[in-house]
Every structure is written in C-alpha cells, then in structure tokens.
PDB file of C-alpha atoms in Angstrom:
ATOM      1  CA  MET A   1      18.194 -26.611  39.827  1.00  0.00           C
ATOM      2  CA  ILE A   2      19.864 -25.319  42.943  1.00  0.00           C
ATOM      3  CA  LYS A   3      21.275 -27.802  45.416  1.00  0.00           C
ATOM      4  CA  LEU A   4      21.872 -27.188  49.084  1.00  0.00           C
ATOM      5  CA  LEU A   5      23.795 -29.828  51.013  1.00  0.00           C
ATOM      6  CA  ILE A   6      23.450 -29.807  54.774  1.00  0.00           C
ATOM      7  CA  PHE A   7      24.294 -32.118  57.640  1.00  0.00           C
ATOM      8  CA  LEU A   8      21.985 -32.495  60.614  1.00  0.00           C
ATOM      9  CA  LEU A   9      23.579 -33.819  63.775  1.00  0.00           C
ATOM     10  CA  PHE A  10      20.668 -34.705  66.039  1.00  0.00           C
ATOM     11  CA  GLY A  11      19.109 -37.807  67.519  1.00  0.00           C
ATOM     12  CA  SER A  12      19.298 -41.449  66.577  1.00  0.00           C
ATOM     13  CA  LEU A  13      16.112 -42.169  64.611  1.00  0.00           C
ATOM     14  CA  ALA A  14      16.369 -45.271  62.410  1.00  0.00           C
ATOM     15  CA  TRP A  15      15.779 -44.363  58.768  1.00  0.00           C
ATOM     16  CA  ASN A  16      16.930 -47.621  57.172  1.00  0.00           C
ATOM     17  CA  LEU A  17      19.430 -45.694  55.061  1.00  0.00           C
ATOM     18  CA  SER A  18      22.875 -47.094  54.407  1.00  0.00           C
ATOM     19  CA  ALA A  19      25.958 -44.966  55.005  1.00  0.00           C
ATOM     20  CA  ASP A  20      26.407 -44.110  51.329  1.00  0.00           C
ATOM     21  CA  GLU A  21      22.807 -42.978  50.731  1.00  0.00           C
ATOM     22  CA  GLU A  22      21.346 -39.515  50.953  1.00  0.00           C
ATOM     23  CA  LEU A  23      17.820 -38.184  51.192  1.00  0.00           C
ATOM     24  CA  LEU A  24      16.666 -35.917  48.354  1.00  0.00           C
ATOM     25  CA  LEU A  25      13.961 -33.407  49.261  1.00  0.00           C
ATOM     26  CA  VAL A  26      12.408 -31.837  46.161  1.00  0.00           C
ATOM     27  CA  ASP A  27      10.813 -28.434  46.745  1.00  0.00           C
ATOM     28  CA  CYS A  28       8.288 -28.420  43.907  1.00  0.00           C
ATOM     29  CA  SER A  29       7.512 -24.706  44.207  1.00  0.00           C
ATOM     30  CA  GLY A  30      10.867 -23.699  42.750  1.00  0.00           C
ATOM     31  CA  GLY A  31      11.973 -22.543  46.178  1.00  0.00           C
ATOM     32  CA  LYS A  32       8.931 -20.389  46.893  1.00  0.00           C
ATOM     33  CA  MET A  33       8.008 -22.501  49.922  1.00  0.00           C
ATOM     34  CA  LEU A  34      11.336 -21.445  51.443  1.00  0.00           C
ATOM     35  CA  LEU A  35      12.393 -24.959  52.433  1.00  0.00           C
ATOM     36  CA  LYS A  36      15.979 -24.112  51.619  1.00  0.00           C
ATOM     37  CA  LYS A  37      15.897 -21.129  53.952  1.00  0.00           C
ATOM     38  CA  TYR A  38      14.453 -23.088  56.853  1.00  0.00           C
ATOM     39  CA  PHE A  39      16.793 -26.018  56.376  1.00  0.00           C
ATOM     40  CA  SER A  40      19.799 -23.706  56.448  1.00  0.00           C
ATOM     41  CA  ASP A  41      18.600 -21.217  59.080  1.00  0.00           C
ATOM     42  CA  SER A  42      15.932 -22.517  61.433  1.00  0.00           C
ATOM     43  CA  PHE A  43      17.011 -25.978  62.477  1.00  0.00           C
ATOM     44  CA  THR A  44      20.631 -25.410  63.454  1.00  0.00           C
ATOM     45  CA  SER A  45      19.581 -24.630  67.029  1.00  0.00           C
ATOM     46  CA  ASP A  46      16.606 -26.984  67.397  1.00  0.00           C
ATOM     47  CA  GLN A  47      16.935 -30.353  69.081  1.00  0.00           C
ATOM     48  CA  LEU A  48      15.120 -32.503  66.546  1.00  0.00           C
ATOM     49  CA  ASP A  49      14.648 -36.234  66.535  1.00  0.00           C
ATOM     50  CA  LEU A  50      16.856 -36.867  63.484  1.00  0.00           C
ATOM     51  CA  PRO A  51      19.584 -39.372  62.726  1.00  0.00           C
ATOM     52  CA  GLU A  52      23.219 -38.458  63.168  1.00  0.00           C
ATOM     53  CA  ASP A  53      25.158 -37.292  60.120  1.00  0.00           C
ATOM     54  CA  LEU A  54      22.099 -37.463  57.889  1.00  0.00           C
ATOM     55  CA  GLN A  55      22.908 -36.019  54.479  1.00  0.00           C
ATOM     56  CA  ILE A  56      19.985 -34.192  52.877  1.00  0.00           C
ATOM     57  CA  THR A  57      20.057 -32.525  49.479  1.00  0.00           C
ATOM     58  CA  VAL A  58      17.325 -29.950  48.882  1.00  0.00           C
ATOM     59  CA  ILE A  59      16.491 -29.607  45.194  1.00  0.00           C
ATOM     60  CA  GLU A  60      14.387 -26.665  44.053  1.00  0.00           C
ATOM     61  CA  SER A  61      12.226 -27.516  41.073  1.00  0.00           C
ATOM     62  CA  THR A  62       8.995 -26.265  39.541  1.00  0.00           C
ATOM     63  CA  ASN A  63       8.026 -29.522  37.873  1.00  0.00           C
ATOM     64  CA  SER A  64      10.057 -32.457  39.210  1.00  0.00           C
ATOM     65  CA  ASP A  65       8.327 -35.352  40.910  1.00  0.00           C
ATOM     66  CA  GLY A  66      11.497 -37.189  41.744  1.00  0.00           C
ATOM     67  CA  SER A  67      11.418 -39.410  38.679  1.00  0.00           C
ATOM     68  CA  GLY A  68      14.843 -39.941  37.172  1.00  0.00           C
ATOM     69  CA  LEU A  69      16.590 -39.111  40.433  1.00  0.00           C
ATOM     70  CA  GLN A  70      18.596 -41.740  42.253  1.00  0.00           C
ATOM     71  CA  GLY A  71      18.316 -42.453  45.947  1.00  0.00           C
ATOM     72  CA  ASN A  72      15.465 -41.808  48.355  1.00  0.00           C
ATOM     73  CA  VAL A  73      13.323 -38.997  46.961  1.00  0.00           C
ATOM     74  CA  ILE A  74      10.693 -37.090  48.892  1.00  0.00           C
ATOM     75  CA  CYS A  75       8.751 -34.165  47.414  1.00  0.00           C
ATOM     76  CA  SER A  76       7.019 -31.287  49.156  1.00  0.00           C
ATOM     77  CA  ALA A  77       4.333 -29.361  47.301  1.00  0.00           C
ATOM     78  CA  GLU A  78       1.309 -27.125  47.676  1.00  0.00           C
ATOM     79  CA  VAL A  79      -2.022 -28.874  47.296  1.00  0.00           C
ATOM     80  CA  PHE A  80      -2.633 -27.229  43.908  1.00  0.00           C
ATOM     81  CA  SER A  81       0.680 -28.333  42.421  1.00  0.00           C
ATOM     82  CA  THR A  82       0.505 -30.480  39.280  1.00  0.00           C
ATOM     83  CA  TRP A  83       1.677 -34.091  39.510  1.00  0.00           C
ATOM     84  CA  PRO A  84       1.998 -36.568  36.635  1.00  0.00           C
ATOM     85  CA  ASP A  85       0.812 -39.675  38.481  1.00  0.00           C
ATOM     86  CA  LYS A  86      -0.182 -39.356  42.126  1.00  0.00           C
ATOM     87  CA  GLN A  87      -1.010 -43.068  42.288  1.00  0.00           C
ATOM     88  CA  LYS A  88       2.722 -43.764  42.461  1.00  0.00           C
ATOM     89  CA  TYR A  89       3.065 -41.775  45.696  1.00  0.00           C
ATOM     90  CA  ARG A  90       2.055 -42.010  49.300  1.00  0.00           C
ATOM     91  CA  SER A  91       1.153 -38.598  50.673  1.00  0.00           C
ATOM     92  CA  LYS A  92       0.420 -36.747  53.874  1.00  0.00           C
ATOM     93  CA  VAL A  93      -0.616 -33.181  54.718  1.00  0.00           C
ATOM     94  CA  TYR A  94       1.975 -31.762  57.100  1.00  0.00           C
ATOM     95  CA  ALA A  95       0.704 -28.155  57.511  1.00  0.00           C
ATOM     96  CA  PHE A  96      -1.789 -25.551  56.324  1.00  0.00           C
ATOM     97  CA  LEU A  97      -0.745 -22.157  54.946  1.00  0.00           C
ATOM     98  CA  PRO A  98      -3.479 -19.497  55.245  1.00  0.00           C
ATOM     99  CA  VAL A  99      -3.644 -16.020  53.765  1.00  0.00           C
ATOM    100  CA  VAL A 100      -4.682 -13.490  56.409  1.00  0.00           C
ATOM    101  CA  LEU A 101      -6.108 -10.007  55.680  1.00  0.00           C
ATOM    102  CA  ALA A 102      -5.524  -7.026  57.966  1.00  0.00           C
ATOM    103  CA  VAL A 103      -6.842  -3.455  58.050  1.00  0.00           C
ATOM    104  CA  PRO A 104      -6.220  -0.498  60.407  1.00  0.00           C
ATOM    105  CA  ALA A 105      -7.801  -0.802  63.854  1.00  0.00           C
ATOM    106  CA  ASP A 106     -10.264   2.036  63.151  1.00  0.00           C
ATOM    107  CA  CYS A 107     -11.588   0.489  59.928  1.00  0.00           C
ATOM    108  CA  PRO A 108     -15.301  -0.375  60.373  1.00  0.00           C
ATOM    109  CA  LEU A 109     -15.103  -3.324  57.979  1.00  0.00           C
ATOM    110  CA  GLU A 110     -15.254  -6.741  59.659  1.00  0.00           C
ATOM    111  CA  ASN A 111     -15.612  -9.070  56.683  1.00  0.00           C
ATOM    112  CA  ILE A 112     -14.791  -9.236  52.982  1.00  0.00           C
ATOM    113  CA  ALA A 113     -15.909 -11.657  50.273  1.00  0.00           C
ATOM    114  CA  VAL A 114     -13.264 -13.384  48.159  1.00  0.00           C
ATOM    115  CA  GLU A 115     -14.742 -11.902  44.974  1.00  0.00           C
ATOM    116  CA  ASP A 116     -14.591  -8.375  46.443  1.00  0.00           C
ATOM    117  CA  LEU A 117     -11.019  -9.027  47.544  1.00  0.00           C
ATOM    118  CA  LYS A 118     -10.103  -9.884  43.971  1.00  0.00           C
ATOM    119  CA  ARG A 119     -11.726  -6.650  42.768  1.00  0.00           C
ATOM    120  CA  VAL A 120      -9.784  -4.689  45.391  1.00  0.00           C
ATOM    121  CA  TYR A 121      -6.414  -6.038  44.288  1.00  0.00           C
ATOM    122  CA  ASN A 122      -7.092  -5.735  40.543  1.00  0.00           C
ATOM    123  CA  GLY A 123      -8.241  -2.137  40.978  1.00  0.00           C
ATOM    124  CA  ARG A 124     -11.959  -2.520  40.271  1.00  0.00           C
ATOM    125  CA  ILE A 125     -12.610  -1.374  43.842  1.00  0.00           C
ATOM    126  CA  ASP A 126     -10.500   1.608  44.878  1.00  0.00           C
ATOM    127  CA  ASN A 127     -12.564   3.267  47.614  1.00  0.00           C
ATOM    128  CA  TRP A 128     -13.804   1.922  50.921  1.00  0.00           C
ATOM    129  CA  ALA A 129     -17.295   3.278  50.143  1.00  0.00           C
ATOM    130  CA  GLN A 130     -17.641   0.518  47.532  1.00  0.00           C
ATOM    131  CA  LEU A 131     -17.396  -1.965  50.405  1.00  0.00           C
ATOM    132  CA  GLY A 132     -19.937  -0.185  52.606  1.00  0.00           C
ATOM    133  CA  ALA A 133     -17.421   1.745  54.714  1.00  0.00           C
ATOM    134  CA  PRO A 134     -16.984   5.543  54.902  1.00  0.00           C
ATOM    135  CA  ALA A 135     -15.513   7.030  51.738  1.00  0.00           C
ATOM    136  CA  GLN A 136     -11.720   6.887  51.714  1.00  0.00           C
ATOM    137  CA  SER A 137      -9.114   6.004  49.117  1.00  0.00           C
ATOM    138  CA  LEU A 138      -8.143   2.347  49.381  1.00  0.00           C
ATOM    139  CA  ARG A 139      -4.509   1.264  49.286  1.00  0.00           C
ATOM    140  CA  ILE A 140      -3.419  -2.339  48.744  1.00  0.00           C
ATOM    141  CA  ALA A 141      -0.405  -4.049  50.276  1.00  0.00           C
ATOM    142  CA  GLY A 142       0.889  -7.529  50.932  1.00  0.00           C
ATOM    143  CA  THR A 143       3.907  -9.742  51.202  1.00  0.00           C
ATOM    144  CA  ALA A 144       5.632 -10.503  47.909  1.00  0.00           C
ATOM    145  CA  PRO A 145       3.437 -12.225  45.286  1.00  0.00           C
ATOM    146  CA  GLU A 146       6.135 -14.920  45.021  1.00  0.00           C
ATOM    147  CA  SER A 147       6.200 -15.573  48.776  1.00  0.00           C
ATOM    148  CA  PRO A 148       4.519 -18.768  50.041  1.00  0.00           C
ATOM    149  CA  GLU A 149       1.357 -16.930  51.094  1.00  0.00           C
ATOM    150  CA  GLY A 150       1.572 -14.692  48.018  1.00  0.00           C
ATOM    151  CA  ARG A 151       1.293 -17.781  45.848  1.00  0.00           C
ATOM    152  CA  VAL A 152      -1.814 -18.880  47.748  1.00  0.00           C
ATOM    153  CA  PHE A 153      -3.303 -15.392  47.318  1.00  0.00           C
ATOM    154  CA  ARG A 154      -2.633 -15.396  43.583  1.00  0.00           C
ATOM    155  CA  LYS A 155      -4.158 -18.857  43.191  1.00  0.00           C
ATOM    156  CA  LEU A 156      -7.229 -18.628  45.417  1.00  0.00           C
ATOM    157  CA  VAL A 157      -8.071 -14.915  45.182  1.00  0.00           C
ATOM    158  CA  MET A 158      -6.749 -13.760  41.806  1.00  0.00           C
ATOM    159  CA  GLN A 159      -7.371 -17.221  40.237  1.00  0.00           C
ATOM    160  CA  GLN A 160      -4.001 -17.265  38.506  1.00  0.00           C
ATOM    161  CA  ASP A 161      -2.385 -20.368  37.012  1.00  0.00           C
ATOM    162  CA  LEU A 162       0.867 -20.589  38.963  1.00  0.00           C
ATOM    163  CA  ASN A 163       2.360 -23.000  36.438  1.00  0.00           C
ATOM    164  CA  SER A 164       1.818 -20.669  33.482  1.00  0.00           C
ATOM    165  CA  THR A 165       4.671 -18.626  32.037  1.00  0.00           C
ATOM    166  CA  GLN A 166       2.208 -16.140  30.514  1.00  0.00           C
ATOM    167  CA  LEU A 167       1.074 -12.883  32.087  1.00  0.00           C
ATOM    168  CA  PRO A 168      -2.197 -13.157  34.036  1.00  0.00           C
ATOM    169  CA  GLU A 169      -5.388 -12.426  32.149  1.00  0.00           C
ATOM    170  CA  PRO A 170      -6.925  -8.956  32.654  1.00  0.00           C
ATOM    171  CA  GLY A 171      -8.739  -8.855  35.970  1.00  0.00           C
ATOM    172  CA  ARG A 172      -6.529 -11.576  37.445  1.00  0.00           C
ATOM    173  CA  ASP A 173      -3.458  -9.405  37.835  1.00  0.00           C
ATOM    174  CA  ILE A 174      -2.501  -7.536  40.999  1.00  0.00           C
ATOM    175  CA  LEU A 175      -2.102  -3.791  40.541  1.00  0.00           C
ATOM    176  CA  PRO A 176       1.577  -2.869  40.086  1.00  0.00           C
ATOM    177  CA  ASP A 177       1.320  -0.119  42.719  1.00  0.00           C
ATOM    178  CA  MET A 178       0.696  -2.625  45.519  1.00  0.00           C
ATOM    179  CA  LEU A 179       2.930  -1.912  48.501  1.00  0.00           C
ATOM    180  CA  VAL A 180       5.151  -4.994  48.721  1.00  0.00           C
ATOM    181  CA  CYS A 181       6.240  -5.976  52.232  1.00  0.00           C
ATOM    182  CA  SER A 182       9.392  -8.019  52.745  1.00  0.00           C
ATOM    183  CA  ASN A 183       7.761 -10.167  55.450  1.00  0.00           C
ATOM    184  CA  ASP A 184       4.899 -10.252  57.941  1.00  0.00           C
ATOM    185  CA  ILE A 185       6.682  -7.806  60.240  1.00  0.00           C
ATOM    186  CA  GLY A 186       6.772  -5.332  57.369  1.00  0.00           C
ATOM    187  CA  ALA A 187       3.115  -6.035  56.609  1.00  0.00           C
ATOM    188  CA  ALA A 188       2.202  -5.287  60.232  1.00  0.00           C
ATOM    189  CA  ALA A 189       4.145  -2.018  60.074  1.00  0.00           C
ATOM    190  CA  VAL A 190       2.293  -0.993  56.900  1.00  0.00           C
ATOM    191  CA  VAL A 191      -1.180  -1.680  58.280  1.00  0.00           C
ATOM    192  CA  ARG A 192      -0.336   0.348  61.404  1.00  0.00           C
ATOM    193  CA  SER A 193       1.014   3.348  59.512  1.00  0.00           C
ATOM    194  CA  VAL A 194      -0.733   3.673  56.121  1.00  0.00           C
ATOM    195  CA  PRO A 195      -4.279   5.114  56.215  1.00  0.00           C
ATOM    196  CA  GLY A 196      -6.944   3.232  54.282  1.00  0.00           C
ATOM    197  CA  VAL A 197      -4.774   0.199  53.586  1.00  0.00           C
ATOM    198  CA  ILE A 198      -5.629  -3.486  53.337  1.00  0.00           C
ATOM    199  CA  VAL A 199      -2.745  -5.942  53.532  1.00  0.00           C
ATOM    200  CA  PHE A 200      -2.361  -9.695  53.139  1.00  0.00           C
ATOM    201  CA  GLY A 201       0.160 -11.908  54.882  1.00  0.00           C
ATOM    202  CA  SER A 202       0.510 -15.280  56.570  1.00  0.00           C
ATOM    203  CA  MET A 203      -0.671 -16.569  59.955  1.00  0.00           C
ATOM    204  CA  ALA A 204       2.150 -14.585  61.560  1.00  0.00           C
ATOM    205  CA  LEU A 205       0.237 -11.402  60.704  1.00  0.00           C
ATOM    206  CA  GLN A 206      -2.652 -12.506  62.906  1.00  0.00           C
ATOM    207  CA  LYS A 207      -0.416 -13.615  65.764  1.00  0.00           C
ATOM    208  CA  ASN A 208       1.110 -10.127  65.969  1.00  0.00           C
ATOM    209  CA  ALA A 209      -2.158  -8.138  65.813  1.00  0.00           C
ATOM    210  CA  SER A 210      -2.873  -7.660  69.563  1.00  0.00           C
ATOM    211  CA  GLY A 211      -5.348  -4.832  68.932  1.00  0.00           C
ATOM    212  CA  LYS A 212      -2.860  -2.800  66.887  1.00  0.00           C
ATOM    213  CA  TYR A 213      -4.807  -3.635  63.728  1.00  0.00           C
ATOM    214  CA  LYS A 214      -7.830  -5.705  62.756  1.00  0.00           C
ATOM    215  CA  ILE A 215      -7.935  -9.126  61.097  1.00  0.00           C
ATOM    216  CA  LEU A 216     -10.787  -9.491  58.609  1.00  0.00           C
ATOM    217  CA  LYS A 217     -13.109 -12.414  58.230  1.00  0.00           C
ATOM    218  CA  VAL A 218     -13.266 -13.796  54.686  1.00  0.00           C
ATOM    219  CA  ASN A 219     -16.687 -14.936  53.444  1.00  0.00           C
ATOM    220  CA  GLY A 220     -17.808 -14.551  57.055  1.00  0.00           C
ATOM    221  CA  ILE A 221     -15.178 -16.954  58.438  1.00  0.00           C
ATOM    222  CA  ALA A 222     -12.385 -15.883  60.800  1.00  0.00           C
ATOM    223  CA  PRO A 223      -8.884 -17.337  60.206  1.00  0.00           C
ATOM    224  CA  THR A 224      -8.714 -19.271  63.457  1.00  0.00           C
ATOM    225  CA  PRO A 225      -6.616 -22.439  63.615  1.00  0.00           C
ATOM    226  CA  GLU A 226      -9.817 -24.472  64.004  1.00  0.00           C
ATOM    227  CA  ASN A 227     -11.461 -22.927  60.919  1.00  0.00           C
ATOM    228  CA  ILE A 228      -8.261 -23.409  58.946  1.00  0.00           C
ATOM    229  CA  ARG A 229      -7.916 -27.065  59.915  1.00  0.00           C
ATOM    230  CA  ASN A 230     -11.557 -27.968  59.250  1.00  0.00           C
ATOM    231  CA  GLY A 231     -11.630 -26.324  55.816  1.00  0.00           C
ATOM    232  CA  GLN A 232     -14.119 -23.539  56.580  1.00  0.00           C
ATOM    233  CA  TYR A 233     -11.710 -20.633  56.062  1.00  0.00           C
ATOM    234  CA  PRO A 234     -11.473 -20.202  52.261  1.00  0.00           C
ATOM    235  CA  LEU A 235      -7.909 -18.919  51.784  1.00  0.00           C
ATOM    236  CA  VAL A 236      -5.818 -21.928  52.757  1.00  0.00           C
ATOM    237  CA  ALA A 237      -3.404 -24.209  50.921  1.00  0.00           C
ATOM    238  CA  ALA A 238      -2.448 -27.559  52.377  1.00  0.00           C
ATOM    239  CA  HIS A 239       1.239 -28.400  52.108  1.00  0.00           C
ATOM    240  CA  ILE A 240       1.765 -32.056  51.320  1.00  0.00           C
ATOM    241  CA  ILE A 241       4.712 -34.406  51.486  1.00  0.00           C
ATOM    242  CA  TYR A 242       4.895 -37.035  48.739  1.00  0.00           C
ATOM    243  CA  CYS A 243       7.100 -40.101  48.609  1.00  0.00           C
ATOM    244  CA  ARG A 244       7.346 -42.619  45.798  1.00  0.00           C
ATOM    245  CA  LYS A 245       5.842 -45.914  46.958  1.00  0.00           C
ATOM    246  CA  ASP A 246       8.942 -47.813  45.865  1.00  0.00           C
ATOM    247  CA  ARG A 247      11.167 -45.848  48.287  1.00  0.00           C
ATOM    248  CA  VAL A 248      11.972 -46.468  51.947  1.00  0.00           C
ATOM    249  CA  PRO A 249       8.812 -45.906  54.072  1.00  0.00           C
ATOM    250  CA  ALA A 250      10.830 -44.926  57.149  1.00  0.00           C
ATOM    251  CA  CYS A 251      12.162 -41.887  55.285  1.00  0.00           C
ATOM    252  CA  PHE A 252       8.631 -40.723  54.559  1.00  0.00           C
ATOM    253  CA  GLU A 253       7.497 -40.891  58.181  1.00  0.00           C
ATOM    254  CA  ALA A 254      10.617 -39.249  59.566  1.00  0.00           C
ATOM    255  CA  MET A 255      10.685 -36.450  57.003  1.00  0.00           C
ATOM    256  CA  SER A 256       6.981 -35.737  57.507  1.00  0.00           C
ATOM    257  CA  LYS A 257       7.690 -35.195  61.220  1.00  0.00           C
ATOM    258  CA  PHE A 258      10.626 -32.984  60.284  1.00  0.00           C
ATOM    259  CA  LEU A 259       8.476 -30.832  57.981  1.00  0.00           C
ATOM    260  CA  GLU A 260       5.796 -30.571  60.647  1.00  0.00           C
ATOM    261  CA  LYS A 261       8.481 -29.156  62.956  1.00  0.00           C
ATOM    262  CA  TYR A 262       9.599 -26.762  60.225  1.00  0.00           C
ATOM    263  CA  ALA A 263       6.055 -25.547  59.599  1.00  0.00           C
ATOM    264  CA  SER A 264       5.244 -25.060  63.279  1.00  0.00           C
ATOM    265  CA  GLY A 265       8.463 -23.147  63.896  1.00  0.00           C
ATOM    266  CA  SER A 266       8.106 -20.796  60.943  1.00  0.00           C
ATOM    267  CA  GLY A 267       5.047 -18.949  62.301  1.00  0.00           C
ATOM    268  CA  LYS A 268       3.468 -18.850  58.846  1.00  0.00           C
ATOM    269  CA  PHE A 269       1.684 -22.188  59.000  1.00  0.00           C
ATOM    270  CA  VAL A 270      -1.008 -23.858  61.074  1.00  0.00           C
ATOM    271  CA  PRO A 271       0.007 -27.369  62.200  1.00  0.00           C
ATOM    272  CA  VAL A 272      -2.270 -30.236  61.214  1.00  0.00           C
ATOM    273  CA  LYS A 273      -2.803 -31.131  64.864  1.00  0.00           C
ATOM    274  CA  ALA A 274      -3.521 -28.679  67.649  1.00  0.00           C
ATOM    275  CA  LYS A 275      -0.884 -28.426  70.345  1.00  0.00           C
ATOM    276  CA  ALA A 276      -1.808 -30.429  73.412  1.00  0.00           C
ATOM    277  CA  PRO A 277      -2.608 -28.192  76.408  1.00  0.00           C
ATOM    278  CA  GLU A 278       0.032 -28.065  79.102  1.00  0.00           C
ATOM    279  CA  LYS A 279      -0.822 -29.928  82.277  1.00  0.00           C
TER     280      LYS A 279
END
C-alpha cells in the first residue's frame, strides 16, 4: 500500500472528528482512479468547503474494504468492484465515467456496436469495409488500458475480469500494437493525425472535439451527459463512495461532496447532477 498524507486548509465544515483523528480514503482500484493525483494536484488552488487542518490519508488498495483499519474509513470504487459485504456500508454514486470513441472527421461511420468494437480491438476486424465504410486499413488507439477509462473499456467492451491476475482469454485481449495515448489530449492529437484510426478516451475527448474529429454513437446512443446519467449509453461505470455504517455519518456526506468536486473538475467524469443554468 502507498500512503499519501495531505493537509487541506479550507472552510469550516463540521465533520465531528476529534483533533487526533484522521480520515482514511481507500482507493479500491489500486490507484487507477487517480485519486492520489487529484488530491495532490487539483485541489490546492480550489476553494472547497472543507474543514481546516483536515488530515486525510489516501490508501491505494486493490482489495481493501476498510476492515481492520482504525479511524474513519471511506472507500471509493468503480461499480464493478468486488466487495465482501455491502450490507455493512452506506453508499452513494458521486460521478459517472464514460468511455468515448472518436474517429477522423471524414470517417463516414456514425455508430458502432459494442460487439463490433470488441472485434476491432482484438483484431478480428482490421478494415473499415468490415464495418460498412470504404475500404481502408483500421488502426486502433486509446488511453492506457490501466487508466480509469481504460479499465472501463476492458471491463465493458473486452469483458475482462479486472480482478484476475491471469492474462485475458483469447478474444478478450487488446492487440499489442494499439497506439497508447498518455491522456485525452494525446488521444485527440492521434485521431486528428492518424488516417483510419479509432480511439477511445474519457468525456474530455468529446469536450475537445469541436468538429476536429467525430464522436461515435455506441449501440445507437450518443455519449451525452443526459444519456450517461439515465443509463442509456452503454459504456459507463458509476463511481461510488462507500462508508462503513459504524463510522461517522458526517464524514460520508462531506467526502461525497468532495469527490463530486474532484470528478467535476477532472474533465473525465459526468457529475451525477446537471449544473444549474446561470441566471
């Protein structure tokens, strides 16, 4: 386990924590949700409604549910994470993480089925003609398979078991020649410059399209915030905050608001609630 200790110096929210207590946030993806990065990088300049001198320890773990840990433990996990006994926890969805597909602006394709997408990334489909488009070699690209959206892609498209230590079964593996992009900015650069490419990324990929490339529908559904929130878009993972029911309830409510801020600010996620229109 890797521990990151940080101090947040904002606000005066009452958490019902004594001076000698700390809040433990368990990232149950082993760090793949990038909570550590956003705690250390994103919030230093944001004015958040948080208590003064709050001590938070972020623990990266692939299988911990907070049992055996002392203090106030809160866990953050993807919806498909395995939990030993969810009845012992209160939970709340704090954001949705979609996988978005992009192709060059001149690509005639508007939609792709999830099953065809799997066949594209495992190499069964290697030419656009197999998808009803003009014949052209098909290149695959995406953000790293171990990125937050990469994990969703592997689970929902490639049907991989993210908790397994074994290699994926044949047909569920992504071709090793996939162009790996360091982030959504890199993914956008690839789709603008590589002919015949299809690339996956997070919601940030859609926000930066602006006619420079095309966002595909999946199973006929566009990745709009509304379709993501209502469950129609198929490539979405809810991110959930869990708190043991025997721990301080105030911590749960405050940390859920904090994670909602984190998700909204990252650009990758869709908030649970739509932003109220400005008056």
